[in-house]
Amino acid sequence: MIKYGSDRITELTFTSYKAAVELREDGQWVDITLLPTLHESTPLPEDIIQFSILVICTTTGAIAQIVPQDEDCDCEYQFTFSEKEQITAYIMSEEMQSRIQNLSSLR
């Protein structure tokens, strides 16, 4: 993770995720909230209290945005390229794409 205004970079390694998938009221976007489990060798920055990841997708499963959050709000960190790759791989997995498609078909 990269803290805005800092030159210090830490790389998180995600080992698993709990995902909540929700279709927005407008029916155009899908919000996915991820609660990741981190590898023990890559702890969170100390100033993050309740870490989660918001992934905003189209109803076809394409990722529009990946946002790190602390206590359900945008925080002063951004993800590194490697962290985004890990998250993208999970969202693009067959399991997650199926969940997105199933939810989108309900509208």
PDB file of N, CA and C in Angstrom:
ATOM      1  N   MET A   1       0.858  -1.170   0.000  1.00  0.00           N
ATOM      2  CA  MET A   1       0.000   0.000   0.000  1.00  0.00           C
ATOM      3  C   MET A   1       0.902   1.229   0.000  1.00  0.00           C
ATOM      4  N   ILE A   2       0.364   2.257  -0.583  1.00  0.00           N
ATOM      5  CA  ILE A   2       1.094   3.508  -0.671  1.00  0.00           C
ATOM      6  C   ILE A   2       0.251   4.583   0.005  1.00  0.00           C
ATOM      7  N   LYS A   3       0.818   5.214   1.022  1.00  0.00           N
ATOM      8  CA  LYS A   3       0.107   6.293   1.701  1.00  0.00           C
ATOM      9  C   LYS A   3       0.352   7.580   0.922  1.00  0.00           C
ATOM     10  N   TYR A   4      -0.725   8.318   0.684  1.00  0.00           N
ATOM     11  CA  TYR A   4      -0.596   9.577  -0.042  1.00  0.00           C
ATOM     12  C   TYR A   4       0.412  10.475   0.668  1.00  0.00           C
ATOM     13  N   GLY A   5       1.331  11.043  -0.102  1.00  0.00           N
ATOM     14  CA  GLY A   5       2.328  11.949   0.448  1.00  0.00           C
ATOM     15  C   GLY A   5       3.534  11.267   1.053  1.00  0.00           C
ATOM     16  N   SER A   6       3.584   9.948   1.014  1.00  0.00           N
ATOM     17  CA  SER A   6       4.701   9.201   1.599  1.00  0.00           C
ATOM     18  C   SER A   6       5.467   8.486   0.493  1.00  0.00           C
ATOM     19  N   ASP A   7       6.743   8.285   0.719  1.00  0.00           N
ATOM     20  CA  ASP A   7       7.535   7.527  -0.253  1.00  0.00           C
ATOM     21  C   ASP A   7       7.717   6.077   0.192  1.00  0.00           C
ATOM     22  N   ARG A   8       7.077   5.706   1.286  1.00  0.00           N
ATOM     23  CA  ARG A   8       7.164   4.337   1.807  1.00  0.00           C
ATOM     24  C   ARG A   8       6.092   3.469   1.156  1.00  0.00           C
ATOM     25  N   ILE A   9       6.494   2.318   0.632  1.00  0.00           N
ATOM     26  CA  ILE A   9       5.568   1.384  -0.006  1.00  0.00           C
ATOM     27  C   ILE A   9       5.635   0.052   0.719  1.00  0.00           C
ATOM     28  N   THR A  10       4.472  -0.485   1.049  1.00  0.00           N
ATOM     29  CA  THR A  10       4.408  -1.836   1.609  1.00  0.00           C
ATOM     30  C   THR A  10       3.559  -2.679   0.660  1.00  0.00           C
ATOM     31  N   GLU A  11       3.904  -3.932   0.517  1.00  0.00           N
ATOM     32  CA  GLU A  11       3.162  -4.854  -0.353  1.00  0.00           C
ATOM     33  C   GLU A  11       2.371  -5.826   0.502  1.00  0.00           C
ATOM     34  N   LEU A  12       1.063  -5.797   0.366  1.00  0.00           N
ATOM     35  CA  LEU A  12       0.221  -6.749   1.079  1.00  0.00           C
ATOM     36  C   LEU A  12       0.032  -7.991   0.222  1.00  0.00           C
ATOM     37  N   THR A  13      -0.009  -9.126   0.878  1.00  0.00           N
ATOM     38  CA  THR A  13      -0.319 -10.385   0.209  1.00  0.00           C
ATOM     39  C   THR A  13      -1.622 -10.901   0.795  1.00  0.00           C
ATOM     40  N   PHE A  14      -2.639 -11.020  -0.063  1.00  0.00           N
ATOM     41  CA  PHE A  14      -3.950 -11.483   0.372  1.00  0.00           C
ATOM     42  C   PHE A  14      -4.014 -12.999   0.241  1.00  0.00           C
ATOM     43  N   THR A  15      -4.493 -13.672   1.299  1.00  0.00           N
ATOM     44  CA  THR A  15      -4.581 -15.136   1.263  1.00  0.00           C
ATOM     45  C   THR A  15      -6.007 -15.625   1.031  1.00  0.00           C
ATOM     46  N   SER A  16      -6.996 -14.804   1.386  1.00  0.00           N
ATOM     47  CA  SER A  16      -8.391 -15.149   1.137  1.00  0.00           C
ATOM     48  C   SER A  16      -9.240 -13.895   1.295  1.00  0.00           C
ATOM     49  N   TYR A  17     -10.493 -14.027   0.891  1.00  0.00           N
ATOM     50  CA  TYR A  17     -11.423 -12.891   0.963  1.00  0.00           C
ATOM     51  C   TYR A  17     -12.799 -13.387   1.388  1.00  0.00           C
ATOM     52  N   LYS A  18     -13.518 -12.543   2.122  1.00  0.00           N
ATOM     53  CA  LYS A  18     -14.958 -12.695   2.317  1.00  0.00           C
ATOM     54  C   LYS A  18     -15.572 -11.588   1.477  1.00  0.00           C
ATOM     55  N   ALA A  19     -16.522 -11.938   0.636  1.00  0.00           N
ATOM     56  CA  ALA A  19     -17.091 -10.963  -0.301  1.00  0.00           C
ATOM     57  C   ALA A  19     -18.580 -10.780  -0.091  1.00  0.00           C
ATOM     58  N   ALA A  20     -18.998  -9.514  -0.084  1.00  0.00           N
ATOM     59  CA  ALA A  20     -20.420  -9.154  -0.100  1.00  0.00           C
ATOM     60  C   ALA A  20     -20.668  -8.452  -1.424  1.00  0.00           C
ATOM     61  N   VAL A  21     -21.628  -8.964  -2.194  1.00  0.00           N
ATOM     62  CA  VAL A  21     -21.915  -8.447  -3.529  1.00  0.00           C
ATOM     63  C   VAL A  21     -23.301  -7.817  -3.518  1.00  0.00           C
ATOM     64  N   GLU A  22     -23.381  -6.564  -3.994  1.00  0.00           N
ATOM     65  CA  GLU A  22     -24.647  -5.834  -3.931  1.00  0.00           C
ATOM     66  C   GLU A  22     -24.841  -5.029  -5.221  1.00  0.00           C
ATOM     67  N   LEU A  23     -26.026  -5.151  -5.796  1.00  0.00           N
ATOM     68  CA  LEU A  23     -26.398  -4.368  -6.972  1.00  0.00           C
ATOM     69  C   LEU A  23     -26.874  -3.001  -6.496  1.00  0.00           C
ATOM     70  N   ARG A  24     -26.317  -1.932  -7.053  1.00  0.00           N
ATOM     71  CA  ARG A  24     -26.753  -0.585  -6.680  1.00  0.00           C
ATOM     72  C   ARG A  24     -28.181  -0.344  -7.152  1.00  0.00           C
ATOM     73  N   GLU A  25     -28.844   0.610  -6.507  1.00  0.00           N
ATOM     74  CA  GLU A  25     -30.243   0.912  -6.839  1.00  0.00           C
ATOM     75  C   GLU A  25     -30.429   1.286  -8.292  1.00  0.00           C
ATOM     76  N   ASP A  26     -29.433   1.942  -8.901  1.00  0.00           N
ATOM     77  CA  ASP A  26     -29.571   2.361 -10.296  1.00  0.00           C
ATOM     78  C   ASP A  26     -29.472   1.183 -11.257  1.00  0.00           C
ATOM     79  N   GLY A  27     -29.043   0.022 -10.753  1.00  0.00           N
ATOM     80  CA  GLY A  27     -28.969  -1.186 -11.562  1.00  0.00           C
ATOM     81  C   GLY A  27     -27.827  -1.212 -12.554  1.00  0.00           C
ATOM     82  N   GLN A  28     -26.953  -0.200 -12.524  1.00  0.00           N
ATOM     83  CA  GLN A  28     -25.860  -0.118 -13.483  1.00  0.00           C
ATOM     84  C   GLN A  28     -24.523  -0.592 -12.934  1.00  0.00           C
ATOM     85  N   TRP A  29     -24.410  -0.620 -11.633  1.00  0.00           N
ATOM     86  CA  TRP A  29     -23.128  -0.949 -11.007  1.00  0.00           C
ATOM     87  C   TRP A  29     -23.317  -2.016  -9.935  1.00  0.00           C
ATOM     88  N   VAL A  30     -22.255  -2.765  -9.703  1.00  0.00           N
ATOM     89  CA  VAL A  30     -22.227  -3.764  -8.644  1.00  0.00           C
ATOM     90  C   VAL A  30     -21.119  -3.379  -7.676  1.00  0.00           C
ATOM     91  N   ASP A  31     -21.462  -3.261  -6.409  1.00  0.00           N
ATOM     92  CA  ASP A  31     -20.478  -2.985  -5.366  1.00  0.00           C
ATOM     93  C   ASP A  31     -20.089  -4.301  -4.711  1.00  0.00           C
ATOM     94  N   ILE A  32     -18.798  -4.542  -4.629  1.00  0.00           N
ATOM     95  CA  ILE A  32     -18.286  -5.733  -3.952  1.00  0.00           C
ATOM     96  C   ILE A  32     -17.408  -5.259  -2.812  1.00  0.00           C
ATOM     97  N   THR A  33     -17.783  -5.623  -1.605  1.00  0.00           N
ATOM     98  CA  THR A  33     -16.969  -5.301  -0.443  1.00  0.00           C
ATOM     99  C   THR A  33     -16.198  -6.554  -0.052  1.00  0.00           C
ATOM    100  N   LEU A  34     -14.883  -6.419  -0.030  1.00  0.00           N
ATOM    101  CA  LEU A  34     -14.017  -7.538   0.322  1.00  0.00           C
ATOM    102  C   LEU A  34     -13.414  -7.320   1.696  1.00  0.00           C
ATOM    103  N   LEU A  35     -13.476  -8.354   2.512  1.00  0.00           N
ATOM    104  CA  LEU A  35     -12.760  -8.375   3.789  1.00  0.00           C
ATOM    105  C   LEU A  35     -11.642  -9.396   3.613  1.00  0.00           C
ATOM    106  N   PRO A  36     -10.425  -8.919   3.356  1.00  0.00           N
ATOM    107  CA  PRO A  36      -9.341  -9.842   3.055  1.00  0.00           C
ATOM    108  C   PRO A  36      -8.653 -10.381   4.307  1.00  0.00           C
ATOM    109  N   THR A  37      -8.100 -11.569   4.154  1.00  0.00           N
ATOM    110  CA  THR A  37      -7.177 -12.107   5.139  1.00  0.00           C
ATOM    111  C   THR A  37      -5.789 -11.907   4.554  1.00  0.00           C
ATOM    112  N   LEU A  38      -4.891 -11.386   5.379  1.00  0.00           N
ATOM    113  CA  LEU A  38      -3.546 -11.087   4.909  1.00  0.00           C
ATOM    114  C   LEU A  38      -2.558 -12.172   5.344  1.00  0.00           C
ATOM    115  N   HIS A  39      -1.552 -12.370   4.513  1.00  0.00           N
ATOM    116  CA  HIS A  39      -0.461 -13.267   4.897  1.00  0.00           C
ATOM    117  C   HIS A  39       0.218 -12.649   6.110  1.00  0.00           C
ATOM    118  N   GLU A  40       0.620 -13.485   7.056  1.00  0.00           N
ATOM    119  CA  GLU A  40       1.198 -12.987   8.314  1.00  0.00           C
ATOM    120  C   GLU A  40       2.460 -12.148   8.110  1.00  0.00           C
ATOM    121  N   SER A  41       3.139 -12.334   6.999  1.00  0.00           N
ATOM    122  CA  SER A  41       4.373 -11.570   6.749  1.00  0.00           C
ATOM    123  C   SER A  41       4.096 -10.171   6.184  1.00  0.00           C
ATOM    124  N   THR A  42       2.830  -9.873   5.913  1.00  0.00           N
ATOM    125  CA  THR A  42       2.494  -8.556   5.342  1.00  0.00           C
ATOM    126  C   THR A  42       1.382  -7.900   6.152  1.00  0.00           C
ATOM    127  N   PRO A  43       1.706  -7.377   7.320  1.00  0.00           N
ATOM    128  CA  PRO A  43       0.672  -6.747   8.149  1.00  0.00           C
ATOM    129  C   PRO A  43       0.225  -5.401   7.583  1.00  0.00           C
ATOM    130  N   LEU A  44      -0.972  -5.002   7.972  1.00  0.00           N
ATOM    131  CA  LEU A  44      -1.516  -3.703   7.581  1.00  0.00           C
ATOM    132  C   LEU A  44      -0.703  -2.569   8.190  1.00  0.00           C
ATOM    133  N   PRO A  45      -0.724  -1.401   7.558  1.00  0.00           N
ATOM    134  CA  PRO A  45      -0.156  -0.230   8.215  1.00  0.00           C
ATOM    135  C   PRO A  45      -0.851  -0.018   9.560  1.00  0.00           C
ATOM    136  N   GLU A  46      -0.110   0.458  10.533  1.00  0.00           N
ATOM    137  CA  GLU A  46      -0.630   0.564  11.894  1.00  0.00           C
ATOM    138  C   GLU A  46      -1.794   1.537  12.053  1.00  0.00           C
ATOM    139  N   ASP A  47      -1.901   2.519  11.139  1.00  0.00           N
ATOM    140  CA  ASP A  47      -2.955   3.518  11.304  1.00  0.00           C
ATOM    141  C   ASP A  47      -4.276   3.135  10.644  1.00  0.00           C
ATOM    142  N   ILE A  48      -4.367   1.930  10.100  1.00  0.00           N
ATOM    143  CA  ILE A  48      -5.638   1.452   9.554  1.00  0.00           C
ATOM    144  C   ILE A  48      -6.353   0.649  10.633  1.00  0.00           C
ATOM    145  N   ILE A  49      -7.614   1.021  10.888  1.00  0.00           N
ATOM    146  CA  ILE A  49      -8.372   0.415  11.987  1.00  0.00           C
ATOM    147  C   ILE A  49      -9.207  -0.778  11.520  1.00  0.00           C
ATOM    148  N   GLN A  50     -10.028  -0.578  10.480  1.00  0.00           N
ATOM    149  CA  GLN A  50     -10.922  -1.630   9.986  1.00  0.00           C
ATOM    150  C   GLN A  50     -10.829  -1.655   8.462  1.00  0.00           C
ATOM    151  N   PHE A  51      -9.946  -2.490   7.958  1.00  0.00           N
ATOM    152  CA  PHE A  51      -9.601  -2.518   6.539  1.00  0.00           C
ATOM    153  C   PHE A  51     -10.611  -3.310   5.726  1.00  0.00           C
ATOM    154  N   SER A  52     -10.995  -2.740   4.587  1.00  0.00           N
ATOM    155  CA  SER A  52     -11.814  -3.448   3.611  1.00  0.00           C
ATOM    156  C   SER A  52     -11.458  -2.907   2.233  1.00  0.00           C
ATOM    157  N   ILE A  53     -11.990  -3.562   1.218  1.00  0.00           N
ATOM    158  CA  ILE A  53     -11.733  -3.171  -0.161  1.00  0.00           C
ATOM    159  C   ILE A  53     -13.081  -3.046  -0.856  1.00  0.00           C
ATOM    160  N   LEU A  54     -13.312  -1.900  -1.501  1.00  0.00           N
ATOM    161  CA  LEU A  54     -14.509  -1.700  -2.298  1.00  0.00           C
ATOM    162  C   LEU A  54     -14.118  -1.855  -3.762  1.00  0.00           C
ATOM    163  N   VAL A  55     -14.771  -2.797  -4.440  1.00  0.00           N
ATOM    164  CA  VAL A  55     -14.553  -2.985  -5.872  1.00  0.00           C
ATOM    165  C   VAL A  55     -15.867  -2.653  -6.565  1.00  0.00           C
ATOM    166  N   ILE A  56     -15.819  -1.702  -7.478  1.00  0.00           N
ATOM    167  CA  ILE A  56     -17.005  -1.302  -8.231  1.00  0.00           C
ATOM    168  C   ILE A  56     -16.885  -1.915  -9.618  1.00  0.00           C
ATOM    169  N   CYS A  57     -17.917  -2.670 -10.006  1.00  0.00           N
ATOM    170  CA  CYS A  57     -17.920  -3.373 -11.293  1.00  0.00           C
ATOM    171  C   CYS A  57     -19.155  -3.007 -12.094  1.00  0.00           C
ATOM    172  N   THR A  58     -19.054  -3.246 -13.395  1.00  0.00           N
ATOM    173  CA  THR A  58     -20.241  -3.167 -14.237  1.00  0.00           C
ATOM    174  C   THR A  58     -21.064  -4.426 -13.976  1.00  0.00           C
ATOM    175  N   THR A  59     -22.273  -4.448 -14.471  1.00  0.00           N
ATOM    176  CA  THR A  59     -23.118  -5.629 -14.281  1.00  0.00           C
ATOM    177  C   THR A  59     -22.629  -6.821 -15.097  1.00  0.00           C
ATOM    178  N   THR A  60     -21.682  -6.587 -16.004  1.00  0.00           N
ATOM    179  CA  THR A  60     -21.084  -7.691 -16.764  1.00  0.00           C
ATOM    180  C   THR A  60     -19.803  -8.205 -16.106  1.00  0.00           C
ATOM    181  N   GLY A  61     -19.420  -7.608 -14.969  1.00  0.00           N
ATOM    182  CA  GLY A  61     -18.273  -8.091 -14.219  1.00  0.00           C
ATOM    183  C   GLY A  61     -16.962  -7.383 -14.485  1.00  0.00           C
ATOM    184  N   ALA A  62     -16.957  -6.344 -15.319  1.00  0.00           N
ATOM    185  CA  ALA A  62     -15.733  -5.581 -15.579  1.00  0.00           C
ATOM    186  C   ALA A  62     -15.465  -4.633 -14.414  1.00  0.00           C
ATOM    187  N   ILE A  63     -14.226  -4.593 -13.973  1.00  0.00           N
ATOM    188  CA  ILE A  63     -13.857  -3.745 -12.842  1.00  0.00           C
ATOM    189  C   ILE A  63     -13.721  -2.299 -13.297  1.00  0.00           C
ATOM    190  N   ALA A  64     -14.395  -1.396 -12.570  1.00  0.00           N
ATOM    191  CA  ALA A  64     -14.291   0.036 -12.855  1.00  0.00           C
ATOM    192  C   ALA A  64     -13.338   0.713 -11.870  1.00  0.00           C
ATOM    193  N   GLN A  65     -13.337   0.245 -10.610  1.00  0.00           N
ATOM    194  CA  GLN A  65     -12.531   0.904  -9.597  1.00  0.00           C
ATOM    195  C   GLN A  65     -12.262  -0.052  -8.435  1.00  0.00           C
ATOM    196  N   ILE A  66     -11.072   0.087  -7.842  1.00  0.00           N
ATOM    197  CA  ILE A  66     -10.686  -0.679  -6.653  1.00  0.00           C
ATOM    198  C   ILE A  66     -10.237   0.335  -5.611  1.00  0.00           C
ATOM    199  N   VAL A  67     -10.934   0.371  -4.467  1.00  0.00           N
ATOM    200  CA  VAL A  67     -10.702   1.417  -3.470  1.00  0.00           C
ATOM    201  C   VAL A  67     -10.398   0.800  -2.105  1.00  0.00           C
ATOM    202  N   PRO A  68      -9.227   1.118  -1.523  1.00  0.00           N
ATOM    203  CA  PRO A  68      -8.988   0.681  -0.140  1.00  0.00           C
ATOM    204  C   PRO A  68      -9.836   1.526   0.804  1.00  0.00           C
ATOM    205  N   GLN A  69     -10.361   0.874   1.833  1.00  0.00           N
ATOM    206  CA  GLN A  69     -11.194   1.587   2.789  1.00  0.00           C
ATOM    207  C   GLN A  69     -10.773   1.276   4.218  1.00  0.00           C
ATOM    208  N   ASP A  70     -11.033   2.245   5.077  1.00  0.00           N
ATOM    209  CA  ASP A  70     -10.830   2.082   6.512  1.00  0.00           C
ATOM    210  C   ASP A  70     -12.121   2.523   7.179  1.00  0.00           C
ATOM    211  N   GLU A  71     -12.708   1.653   7.951  1.00  0.00           N
ATOM    212  CA  GLU A  71     -13.992   1.911   8.603  1.00  0.00           C
ATOM    213  C   GLU A  71     -15.056   2.329   7.582  1.00  0.00           C
ATOM    214  N   ASP A  72     -15.106   1.614   6.446  1.00  0.00           N
ATOM    215  CA  ASP A  72     -16.102   1.805   5.384  1.00  0.00           C
ATOM    216  C   ASP A  72     -16.029   3.169   4.683  1.00  0.00           C
ATOM    217  N   CYS A  73     -14.904   3.849   4.780  1.00  0.00           N
ATOM    218  CA  CYS A  73     -14.695   5.129   4.092  1.00  0.00           C
ATOM    219  C   CYS A  73     -13.390   5.070   3.310  1.00  0.00           C
ATOM    220  N   ASP A  74     -13.326   5.839   2.226  1.00  0.00           N
ATOM    221  CA  ASP A  74     -12.058   5.938   1.501  1.00  0.00           C
ATOM    222  C   ASP A  74     -10.979   6.367   2.487  1.00  0.00           C
ATOM    223  N   CYS A  75      -9.781   5.847   2.298  1.00  0.00           N
ATOM    224  CA  CYS A  75      -8.702   6.187   3.216  1.00  0.00           C
ATOM    225  C   CYS A  75      -7.535   6.811   2.458  1.00  0.00           C
ATOM    226  N   GLU A  76      -6.499   7.161   3.179  1.00  0.00           N
ATOM    227  CA  GLU A  76      -5.376   7.889   2.588  1.00  0.00           C
ATOM    228  C   GLU A  76      -4.324   6.960   1.977  1.00  0.00           C
ATOM    229  N   TYR A  77      -4.747   5.787   1.584  1.00  0.00           N
ATOM    230  CA  TYR A  77      -3.846   4.827   0.947  1.00  0.00           C
ATOM    231  C   TYR A  77      -4.351   4.493  -0.449  1.00  0.00           C
ATOM    232  N   GLN A  78      -3.446   4.030  -1.270  1.00  0.00           N
ATOM    233  CA  GLN A  78      -3.815   3.458  -2.559  1.00  0.00           C
ATOM    234  C   GLN A  78      -3.099   2.119  -2.690  1.00  0.00           C
ATOM    235  N   PHE A  79      -3.616   1.273  -3.555  1.00  0.00           N
ATOM    236  CA  PHE A  79      -3.017  -0.041  -3.750  1.00  0.00           C
ATOM    237  C   PHE A  79      -1.855   0.020  -4.728  1.00  0.00           C
ATOM    238  N   THR A  80      -0.910  -0.874  -4.529  1.00  0.00           N
ATOM    239  CA  THR A  80       0.188  -1.030  -5.471  1.00  0.00           C
ATOM    240  C   THR A  80      -0.312  -1.845  -6.664  1.00  0.00           C
ATOM    241  N   PHE A  81       0.474  -1.896  -7.713  1.00  0.00           N
ATOM    242  CA  PHE A  81       0.127  -2.675  -8.898  1.00  0.00           C
ATOM    243  C   PHE A  81      -0.077  -4.142  -8.524  1.00  0.00           C
ATOM    244  N   SER A  82       0.812  -4.685  -7.715  1.00  0.00           N
ATOM    245  CA  SER A  82       0.734  -6.095  -7.306  1.00  0.00           C
ATOM    246  C   SER A  82      -0.539  -6.378  -6.504  1.00  0.00           C
ATOM    247  N   GLU A  83      -0.882  -5.471  -5.621  1.00  0.00           N
ATOM    248  CA  GLU A  83      -2.099  -5.655  -4.822  1.00  0.00           C
ATOM    249  C   GLU A  83      -3.342  -5.619  -5.721  1.00  0.00           C
ATOM    250  N   LYS A  84      -3.349  -4.686  -6.679  1.00  0.00           N
ATOM    251  CA  LYS A  84      -4.471  -4.617  -7.625  1.00  0.00           C
ATOM    252  C   LYS A  84      -4.568  -5.892  -8.458  1.00  0.00           C
ATOM    253  N   GLU A  85      -3.426  -6.455  -8.835  1.00  0.00           N
ATOM    254  CA  GLU A  85      -3.435  -7.714  -9.591  1.00  0.00           C
ATOM    255  C   GLU A  85      -4.077  -8.840  -8.800  1.00  0.00           C
ATOM    256  N   GLN A  86      -3.746  -8.928  -7.500  1.00  0.00           N
ATOM    257  CA  GLN A  86      -4.320  -9.972  -6.646  1.00  0.00           C
ATOM    258  C   GLN A  86      -5.835  -9.818  -6.536  1.00  0.00           C
ATOM    259  N   ILE A  87      -6.284  -8.587  -6.330  1.00  0.00           N
ATOM    260  CA  ILE A  87      -7.712  -8.319  -6.187  1.00  0.00           C
ATOM    261  C   ILE A  87      -8.437  -8.592  -7.504  1.00  0.00           C
ATOM    262  N   THR A  88      -7.843  -8.152  -8.598  1.00  0.00           N
ATOM    263  CA  THR A  88      -8.434  -8.369  -9.923  1.00  0.00           C
ATOM    264  C   THR A  88      -8.575  -9.854 -10.218  1.00  0.00           C
ATOM    265  N   ALA A  89      -7.550 -10.631  -9.899  1.00  0.00           N
ATOM    266  CA  ALA A  89      -7.609 -12.078 -10.140  1.00  0.00           C
ATOM    267  C   ALA A  89      -8.779 -12.703  -9.381  1.00  0.00           C
ATOM    268  N   TYR A  90      -9.006 -12.258  -8.151  1.00  0.00           N
ATOM    269  CA  TYR A  90     -10.122 -12.797  -7.376  1.00  0.00           C
ATOM    270  C   TYR A  90     -11.470 -12.397  -7.989  1.00  0.00           C
ATOM    271  N   ILE A  91     -11.610 -11.124  -8.351  1.00  0.00           N
ATOM    272  CA  ILE A  91     -12.876 -10.645  -8.923  1.00  0.00           C
ATOM    273  C   ILE A  91     -13.156 -11.321 -10.262  1.00  0.00           C
ATOM    274  N   MET A  92     -12.125 -11.589 -11.031  1.00  0.00           N
ATOM    275  CA  MET A  92     -12.303 -12.208 -12.339  1.00  0.00           C
ATOM    276  C   MET A  92     -12.432 -13.730 -12.261  1.00  0.00           C
ATOM    277  N   SER A  93     -12.306 -14.300 -11.064  1.00  0.00           N
ATOM    278  CA  SER A  93     -12.446 -15.748 -10.907  1.00  0.00           C
ATOM    279  C   SER A  93     -13.856 -16.184 -11.294  1.00  0.00           C
ATOM    280  N   GLU A  94     -13.975 -17.420 -11.674  1.00  0.00           N
ATOM    281  CA  GLU A  94     -15.267 -17.965 -12.096  1.00  0.00           C
ATOM    282  C   GLU A  94     -16.327 -17.803 -11.008  1.00  0.00           C
ATOM    283  N   GLU A  95     -15.933 -18.059  -9.765  1.00  0.00           N
ATOM    284  CA  GLU A  95     -16.869 -17.946  -8.641  1.00  0.00           C
ATOM    285  C   GLU A  95     -17.436 -16.534  -8.517  1.00  0.00           C
ATOM    286  N   MET A  96     -16.555 -15.521  -8.543  1.00  0.00           N
ATOM    287  CA  MET A  96     -17.030 -14.149  -8.375  1.00  0.00           C
ATOM    288  C   MET A  96     -17.794 -13.652  -9.595  1.00  0.00           C
ATOM    289  N   GLN A  97     -17.340 -14.009 -10.775  1.00  0.00           N
ATOM    290  CA  GLN A  97     -18.064 -13.591 -11.976  1.00  0.00           C
ATOM    291  C   GLN A  97     -19.470 -14.196 -11.993  1.00  0.00           C
ATOM    292  N   SER A  98     -19.597 -15.421 -11.519  1.00  0.00           N
ATOM    293  CA  SER A  98     -20.897 -16.066 -11.436  1.00  0.00           C
ATOM    294  C   SER A  98     -21.804 -15.328 -10.443  1.00  0.00           C
ATOM    295  N   ARG A  99     -21.248 -14.928  -9.304  1.00  0.00           N
ATOM    296  CA  ARG A  99     -22.040 -14.190  -8.311  1.00  0.00           C
ATOM    297  C   ARG A  99     -22.520 -12.855  -8.877  1.00  0.00           C
ATOM    298  N   ILE A 100     -21.648 -12.180  -9.627  1.00  0.00           N
ATOM    299  CA  ILE A 100     -22.021 -10.899 -10.230  1.00  0.00           C
ATOM    300  C   ILE A 100     -23.126 -11.110 -11.267  1.00  0.00           C
ATOM    301  N   GLN A 101     -22.955 -12.105 -12.117  1.00  0.00           N
ATOM    302  CA  GLN A 101     -23.953 -12.373 -13.158  1.00  0.00           C
ATOM    303  C   GLN A 101     -25.301 -12.775 -12.561  1.00  0.00           C
ATOM    304  N   ASN A 102     -25.269 -13.602 -11.523  1.00  0.00           N
ATOM    305  CA  ASN A 102     -26.508 -14.025 -10.873  1.00  0.00           C
ATOM    306  C   ASN A 102     -27.239 -12.850 -10.258  1.00  0.00           C
ATOM    307  N   LEU A 103     -26.507 -11.963  -9.618  1.00  0.00           N
ATOM    308  CA  LEU A 103     -27.110 -10.785  -9.006  1.00  0.00           C
ATOM    309  C   LEU A 103     -27.669  -9.851 -10.081  1.00  0.00           C
ATOM    310  N   SER A 104     -26.909  -9.663 -11.144  1.00  0.00           N
ATOM    311  CA  SER A 104     -27.325  -8.760 -12.214  1.00  0.00           C
ATOM    312  C   SER A 104     -28.568  -9.277 -12.936  1.00  0.00           C
ATOM    313  N   SER A 105     -28.732 -10.582 -12.989  1.00  0.00           N
ATOM    314  CA  SER A 105     -29.894 -11.149 -13.687  1.00  0.00           C
ATOM    315  C   SER A 105     -31.190 -10.941 -12.890  1.00  0.00           C
ATOM    316  N   LEU A 106     -31.092 -10.557 -11.636  1.00  0.00           N
ATOM    317  CA  LEU A 106     -32.279 -10.346 -10.796  1.00  0.00           C
ATOM    318  C   LEU A 106     -32.941  -8.999 -11.032  1.00  0.00           C
ATOM    319  N   ARG A 107     -32.283  -8.110 -11.731  1.00  0.00           N
ATOM    320  CA  ARG A 107     -32.865  -6.764 -11.899  1.00  0.00           C
ATOM    321  C   ARG A 107     -33.925  -6.731 -12.946  1.00  0.00           C
TER     322      ARG A 107
END
